[in-house]
Every structure is written in structure tokens, then in C-alpha cells.
Amino acid sequence: MRPQQTFTILGVETSCDETAAAVVQAGAGQAIVRSSVVASQIAEHAPFGGVVPEIAARAHVELIDGVIRRALDEAGLGWTELDGVAATAGPGLVGGVMVGLSAAKAIALARGLPLVAVNHLEGHAVSARLGGQIDYPFLLLLVSGGHCQLLDVAGVGRCRRLGSTIDDAAGEAFDKIAKTLGLPYPGGPALERLAEGGDAGRFSLPRALLGREGCDFSFSGLKTAAARVAEGLSAPEDRRDLAAAVQAAIARQLAERTERAMSLYLAAHGGGDRRLVVAGGVAANGAVRRALSAVADKAGFSFSAPPLAYCTDNAAMIALAGAERLALGLTDGLDAAARPRWPLDEAAALANPTHVPGRKGAKA
Ligand code: KG4
Ligand code: ZN
């Protein structure tokens, strides 16, 4: 790899229900997003109350070429100005992952560009760096629809898992509880809107794992309790107060477990690197951000979250992860596999698969 300061990377993301492409320039300083195109499939999946894998894979095939074209056009760049192409290679819905990864491989082959196969979770891990300079190491709370974990991030490809959910992910809990409140998919943002101005103290909900050792999460008890309360409610202000209580309970648990992870993190890094980062779709939630920011303040940590557009799935974060890998000379062959499961900290996931493992191993 020739030594160079800045890399211009095309990123491609197709692991769930967003078909996305972006061009990012990244080097020693602040990353610059030249374009970030996200074609959401929410309308296609909404009638089914969640993402239907076959519909997603087909929609990715239809959208991918146009989305990549738009990303280059909006960046004002041609193929020859790119230094590499990065695509999500997992974890995710494998039919969709294959679409984006195959498109990236075709571009790499046709244009003679290096390919970087990016772990979607690593994309989320670097996403806050799209908004400002954040040095490694940092403590990361990754909260999305499919994942809920605390990670000690020492650098690109160097993550240690400190805790993860033993049942649902935080976004999954938001989505399922929103459904019992009659809200449309995706439930997280809808529940946040409903909760506005609500009285979070009116309904008491269980505080899972409170005071329990370690930094794992659990949301299934909250989900059951909220469903039971929701059954008896119909007045708009009752639903609003329940939404506020649910949001506060999720934010409280995330903050409490993060506070515990801080001491594990400090034991590894000492006091000089007190940085907390939140990423993933749930990082868009205002109550969650406020609760984490308060915990960070108390412990003397800086607190960063990605710009709102880069909390939920996007390709700018995949391009940035690709640029950081390329700068380290980490590239992949055209035989790189699409992986439905691909934990960031493979050693920890194998030793202690807290998220119920399937036949092929731990998901997260
Ligand atoms: O990161 P993401 O786009 O996809 C995954 O990789 O899973 O996260 C999507 C999740 C969904 O569960 C969605 O309901 C949740 O993030 N989410 C929110 C908010 N915006 C998105 N949850 C709570 N409040 C929000 N404002
Ligand atoms: Zn995601």
C-alpha cells in the first residue's frame, strides 16, 4: 500500500432494510462525508410490522445500482478518484449482505480497486468519528435493532466485549413495546414522539438486573410488564405516560450498565482515556443521550454520539471503517464471504455467547 494521507472510499451498506452508498474522505484529521445516500425500504416492510428478509433482498437488488450512482454524482467524483471500495460483509440478513458485497466486488474487479469487507458493527463503532475527532481508545455502547453491547474499542479491529444483552436488543425492545402500544414500525422513533411531555413516573416498571454484577442487559421483563399495562389503557394521555415510563426505563438500564462498564474500562486503560461513545439507531433517542451524558459527566468521561443521520444504518460509517482499515493495509480478497453472524469480539462471543447462539455460533 502506498503511504498516503487521505483515502477516498466508496462505502456500501445493505445488511438490513436500508440500501445505502456513500463517499467519505478520511485521513489523519477529520473525516469528510462527500455524499451519503440512504434509500429506506420502510414503506415496503411497514404492512408486515417488521423487516421481511425476502422483500429486503429483492429491494436491494433493484435499488443498489442507482444508489451507488447517486453517491458518486453527489460527491462530484468519478471512479478514477476512488482509492478503494468498502461493503458491509455481515452480520445481517445474508440475502441483502450478498447484494451489496457483490456490487462492491464487481466495482473492485472492474476498476482495479482494493476491496474492504467491513463488519457492520465496526461501522457503528466508528460512526461517531464522522461528527468530530474522537481518539482511540473509547468505551462504546452499541445499541441498535439487532445489537446491544458494551465494548472496549482500542482501535480498528481491536474490540473487547464487556457486556451484551441476554435477550432482546434495546432497539428490539423499543420496537416490540411500540407495537403493543399500536405504534407503526419502526417503533423506536414513534415511541419517542408519543412519550413527549409524558409523566415517566406514573407507571412503575421493573428495573432489570439492577445492582447485578457485570454489564449485561435484559429487556424481556420490561417488555412483558409494559404489554400488561398497555392492555388496560386507551386514553391518549395514558399511552403517552406509559411510553415515557418505558423510554425512561430503557435509558436508565443503559446508563446503569454503562456506569459499571466504566470501571472495567478504566482498569484496562487508566484515567487518561475517559471517553464514552454511543452508537446505533437507539443513539438517536434524546432520553438515552441525556441519561448517558449524565453518567459520563459524573465519572469525568467525555461523551460523544454520532450526528443523527449516522445513528441509524448508513454507508458513510462503512466507508469510514473501510478507510481506517485501508490506512492500516487491511484489505480483503474477492472471495470475502457474506456472513449472517460475525461478532466484533469473536473470542468473547465464543467463550460466553450471551445472545442465544444458533447452530452456526453466536450472533452478536
Ligand atoms: O442501527 P439501526 O438502524 O439498525 C440496526 O443495525 O439494527 O437501528 C434501528 C433501531 C430500531 O430498533 C429503531 O426502532 C431504533 O433503532 N431507533 C430508535 C430511535 N431511532 C431508531 N429507538 C429509540 N428512539 C429513537 N429515536
Ligand atoms: Zn445497524
XYZ file of C-alpha atoms and ligand atoms in Angstrom:
391
model
C 0.000 0.000 0.000
C 1.441 3.385 -0.956
C 1.887 5.687 2.047
C -0.725 8.396 1.772
C -2.525 10.920 3.953
C -6.112 10.697 2.794
C -8.236 7.908 1.333
C -11.383 8.441 -0.719
C -13.624 5.445 -0.231
C -16.968 4.338 -1.648
C -18.967 2.563 1.077
C -21.928 0.226 0.511
C -24.437 -0.926 3.163
C -27.236 -3.476 2.606
C -27.388 -5.568 5.792
C -30.983 -4.788 6.802
C -33.665 -2.559 5.293
C -31.653 0.419 4.058
C -29.886 0.381 0.695
C -27.061 2.867 1.176
C -23.913 4.149 -0.530
C -21.566 6.969 0.478
C -18.255 8.549 -0.392
C -16.011 9.527 2.512
C -12.557 11.095 2.548
C -10.606 10.174 5.648
C -7.051 10.538 6.798
C -5.221 11.790 9.823
C -7.699 14.630 10.543
C -11.458 14.951 10.442
C -13.338 12.644 8.038
C -15.295 14.425 5.299
C -18.564 12.912 4.062
C -18.721 13.829 0.361
C -22.100 12.104 -0.065
C -24.370 9.768 1.864
C -27.386 8.277 0.100
C -29.862 6.118 2.028
C -32.846 4.549 0.256
C -35.133 3.362 3.023
C -37.456 0.408 2.477
C -39.657 1.302 5.477
C -42.776 1.638 3.288
C -42.307 -1.878 1.821
C -41.946 -3.520 5.246
C -44.420 -1.412 7.263
C -47.534 -3.510 6.362
C -45.800 -6.551 7.934
C -44.791 -4.747 11.164
C -41.102 -5.578 10.684
C -38.399 -6.386 8.138
C -39.212 -9.277 5.760
C -35.843 -10.715 4.570
C -37.027 -11.756 1.062
C -38.606 -8.354 0.393
C -35.427 -6.648 1.629
C -33.098 -8.714 -0.601
C -35.205 -8.039 -3.694
C -35.445 -4.317 -2.960
C -31.649 -4.108 -2.506
C -31.161 -5.667 -5.970
C -33.495 -3.094 -7.517
C -32.011 -0.089 -5.711
C -28.280 -0.746 -5.410
C -27.013 0.473 -8.815
C -28.953 3.748 -8.675
C -27.927 4.433 -5.074
C -24.211 3.937 -5.867
C -24.537 6.134 -8.966
C -26.164 8.891 -6.889
C -23.468 8.668 -4.198
C -20.745 9.265 -6.820
C -22.726 12.038 -8.551
C -23.466 13.879 -5.302
C -19.795 13.582 -4.303
C -18.877 15.012 -7.723
C -16.341 12.227 -8.209
C -15.614 9.624 -10.876
C -14.410 6.047 -10.441
C -10.770 7.020 -11.010
C -10.802 9.323 -7.993
C -11.584 6.487 -5.569
C -8.871 4.725 -3.546
C -10.995 1.751 -2.557
C -14.450 0.264 -2.090
C -15.843 -0.976 1.231
C -19.008 -3.003 1.801
C -20.764 -4.499 4.793
C -19.987 -8.234 4.769
C -22.085 -9.037 7.875
C -23.617 -9.538 10.347
C -27.095 -9.108 8.910
C -29.741 -10.600 6.641
C -27.486 -12.582 4.360
C -29.559 -12.141 1.182
C -29.149 -8.377 1.488
C -25.498 -8.507 2.546
C -24.708 -10.528 -0.599
C -26.241 -7.851 -2.837
C -24.059 -5.015 -1.530
C -20.922 -7.117 -1.186
C -21.280 -8.491 -4.740
C -21.750 -4.968 -6.122
C -18.592 -3.833 -4.305
C -16.631 -6.833 -5.569
C -17.703 -6.106 -9.141
C -16.551 -2.484 -8.807
C -13.246 -3.538 -7.211
C -12.596 -6.017 -10.023
C -13.657 -3.737 -12.875
C -11.830 -0.658 -11.562
C -8.797 -2.369 -10.044
C -9.584 -1.019 -6.576
C -8.840 -2.669 -3.222
C -11.889 -4.207 -1.504
C -12.542 -3.889 2.220
C -15.118 -6.267 3.766
C -16.468 -4.353 6.766
C -18.184 -5.690 9.870
C -21.436 -3.686 10.196
C -20.815 -3.335 13.949
C -17.384 -1.848 13.279
C -19.167 0.679 11.069
C -21.381 1.686 14.011
C -18.292 1.706 16.249
C -16.567 4.378 14.121
C -19.762 6.316 13.249
C -19.325 8.985 15.947
C -15.975 9.837 14.318
C -17.980 11.163 11.331
C -19.074 14.076 13.541
C -15.748 15.008 15.106
C -12.324 13.782 16.078
C -12.523 11.064 18.754
C -9.291 9.306 19.648
C -8.945 5.631 20.467
C -9.434 4.008 22.900
C -13.047 4.627 23.934
C -15.840 2.842 25.755
C -18.640 2.130 23.270
C -22.309 1.444 23.964
C -23.649 -0.017 20.730
C -27.450 -0.001 20.770
C -29.387 -0.850 17.624
C -32.265 -3.032 16.470
C -30.145 -6.166 16.431
C -27.415 -5.445 18.956
C -26.918 -4.178 22.484
C -23.397 -4.370 23.805
C -20.659 -2.552 25.675
C -17.249 -2.684 24.023
C -13.770 -1.515 24.874
C -12.590 -0.196 21.491
C -8.790 0.070 21.345
C -8.648 0.662 17.583
C -9.918 -0.635 14.252
C -10.468 -4.381 14.590
C -9.416 -4.292 18.241
C -12.552 -4.620 20.365
C -13.152 -6.347 23.677
C -16.736 -7.072 24.663
C -17.567 -6.111 28.248
C -21.261 -6.999 28.214
C -24.228 -7.688 25.954
C -27.926 -8.441 26.115
C -29.143 -11.780 27.411
C -32.434 -11.470 25.497
C -33.633 -8.570 23.314
C -31.553 -5.726 21.908
C -32.550 -2.232 23.114
C -33.972 -1.236 19.703
C -35.864 -4.524 19.521
C -37.397 -3.732 22.948
C -38.428 -0.257 21.714
C -39.935 -1.807 18.560
C -41.848 -4.605 20.324
C -43.242 -2.375 23.074
C -44.201 0.258 20.489
C -46.163 -2.447 18.660
C -48.174 -3.275 21.812
C -48.956 0.466 22.045
C -50.321 0.319 18.492
C -47.469 2.390 17.011
C -46.177 1.870 13.472
C -42.845 0.251 12.543
C -40.073 1.280 13.229
C -41.271 1.690 16.792
C -38.338 3.496 18.450
C -38.800 6.938 16.900
C -42.615 6.633 17.119
C -42.415 5.776 20.822
C -40.078 8.714 21.450
C -42.588 11.076 19.802
C -45.509 9.619 21.799
C -43.545 9.972 25.067
C -43.070 13.733 24.611
C -44.485 15.589 27.608
C -45.482 12.308 29.314
C -45.165 11.598 33.054
C -42.451 8.925 33.274
C -43.132 8.371 36.973
C -46.811 7.416 36.725
C -46.368 3.709 35.922
C -43.770 1.699 37.756
C -41.943 -0.818 35.584
C -39.398 -3.497 36.625
C -35.738 -2.489 36.897
C -33.965 -5.472 35.321
C -30.570 -6.597 36.596
C -30.360 -3.542 38.880
C -27.270 -3.869 41.055
C -26.376 -7.211 39.431
C -22.668 -7.902 38.788
C -21.302 -7.404 35.285
C -22.611 -5.298 32.417
C -25.105 -7.491 30.583
C -28.560 -6.201 29.658
C -32.076 -7.656 29.773
C -35.283 -6.175 28.372
C -37.732 -9.098 28.272
C -39.217 -8.396 31.747
C -39.832 -4.775 30.801
C -41.475 -5.868 27.559
C -43.890 -8.227 29.362
C -44.728 -5.696 32.072
C -45.331 -2.897 29.547
C -47.589 -5.158 27.457
C -49.652 -5.975 30.559
C -50.088 -2.291 31.460
C -50.849 -1.366 27.817
C -53.755 -3.842 27.671
C -55.825 -1.810 30.125
C -55.155 1.610 28.574
C -56.971 3.556 25.915
C -56.851 7.296 26.769
C -54.148 9.152 24.794
C -52.528 10.598 27.934
C -52.312 7.103 29.492
C -50.476 5.781 26.431
C -48.218 8.832 26.468
C -47.304 8.311 30.148
C -46.613 4.601 29.555
C -44.378 5.438 26.560
C -42.491 7.930 28.761
C -42.072 5.304 31.510
C -40.798 2.693 29.023
C -38.321 5.121 27.478
C -37.064 6.173 30.919
C -36.682 2.518 31.998
C -34.631 1.645 28.897
C -32.484 4.776 29.242
C -31.947 4.068 32.950
C -30.808 0.495 32.335
C -28.445 1.539 29.538
C -26.921 4.223 31.766
C -26.617 1.981 34.817
C -24.871 -0.844 32.936
C -22.595 1.671 31.168
C -21.581 3.075 34.550
C -20.474 -0.433 35.578
C -18.551 -0.921 32.330
C -16.628 2.303 33.014
C -14.737 0.720 35.900
C -13.772 -2.329 33.778
C -12.665 0.021 31.013
C -10.626 2.196 33.395
C -8.900 -0.883 34.835
C -7.590 -1.588 31.309
C -6.747 1.967 30.215
C -6.207 4.129 33.275
C -7.746 7.543 33.828
C -6.297 9.383 30.826
C -8.644 7.980 28.223
C -12.059 8.698 29.700
C -14.181 8.686 26.557
C -17.738 7.324 26.212
C -19.327 6.891 22.789
C -22.866 5.733 21.997
C -23.782 4.474 18.513
C -26.548 2.615 16.655
C -30.178 3.514 15.963
C -31.117 3.901 19.648
C -28.360 6.549 19.984
C -30.835 8.846 18.193
C -33.067 8.810 21.288
C -32.909 12.041 23.302
C -33.681 10.447 26.688
C -30.980 7.820 26.132
C -28.438 10.510 25.196
C -29.304 12.594 28.264
C -29.009 9.613 30.641
C -25.621 8.622 29.194
C -24.360 12.178 29.180
C -25.212 12.477 32.904
C -23.348 9.247 33.721
C -20.342 10.425 31.677
C -20.291 13.807 33.476
C -20.370 12.121 36.857
C -17.406 9.858 36.003
C -15.383 12.567 34.224
C -15.774 10.947 30.782
C -16.270 12.927 27.578
C -19.484 11.914 25.809
C -19.966 11.645 22.033
C -22.784 10.447 19.818
C -22.900 10.370 16.003
C -24.786 13.115 14.137
C -28.433 11.924 13.961
C -28.171 10.910 10.285
C -25.383 8.452 11.135
C -27.064 6.768 14.135
C -29.302 4.515 12.062
C -27.873 2.399 9.241
C -25.911 4.313 6.601
C -22.950 3.759 4.296
C -20.807 6.704 5.461
C -19.866 4.714 8.568
C -18.971 1.697 6.384
C -16.819 3.905 4.124
C -15.030 5.380 7.174
C -14.351 1.925 8.659
C -13.067 0.934 5.194
C -10.767 3.978 5.051
C -9.365 3.259 8.508
C -8.706 -0.369 7.515
C -7.138 0.630 4.207
C -4.817 3.053 6.024
C -3.585 0.058 8.045
C -3.154 -2.028 4.872
C -6.095 -4.287 5.792
C -7.868 -5.349 2.592
C -9.847 -8.427 1.540
C -9.883 -10.771 -1.422
C -12.700 -11.072 -3.946
C -13.627 -14.333 -2.191
C -14.671 -12.472 1.006
C -17.795 -14.210 2.347
C -21.134 -12.673 3.325
C -21.605 -13.587 6.999
C -25.020 -13.685 8.726
C -23.171 -13.859 12.066
C -19.972 -12.029 12.774
C -19.290 -10.892 16.361
C -16.860 -7.985 16.771
C -15.081 -9.697 19.628
C -15.028 -13.282 18.323
C -13.103 -14.675 21.297
C -15.605 -13.335 23.851
C -18.598 -14.420 21.777
C -17.311 -17.994 21.560
C -16.413 -18.181 25.255
C -19.651 -16.634 26.502
C -22.404 -16.378 23.904
C -24.905 -14.381 25.960
C -27.132 -13.771 22.939
C -28.662 -17.228 22.449
C -26.450 -18.868 19.817
C -27.857 -20.602 16.786
C -26.347 -23.654 15.106
C -23.685 -21.527 13.472
C -22.480 -19.797 16.656
C -23.086 -16.568 18.471
C -24.918 -13.832 16.565
C -23.551 -10.870 18.454
O -28.765 0.863 13.732
P -30.111 0.599 13.148
O -30.602 1.483 12.040
O -30.228 -0.868 12.596
C -29.607 -1.991 13.154
O -28.400 -2.199 12.861
O -30.313 -2.664 13.934
O -31.129 0.644 14.382
C -32.506 0.528 14.201
C -33.160 0.509 15.579
C -34.648 0.203 15.532
O -34.932 -0.757 16.526
C -35.275 1.556 15.854
O -36.547 1.458 16.478
C -34.250 2.162 16.785
O -33.008 1.784 16.230
N -34.376 3.621 16.842
C -34.764 4.305 17.941
C -34.813 5.678 17.570
N -34.447 5.777 16.244
C -34.171 4.494 15.820
N -35.073 3.883 19.178
C -35.432 4.830 20.070
N -35.536 6.145 19.798
C -35.225 6.616 18.563
N -35.323 7.924 18.294
Zn -27.014 -1.125 12.224
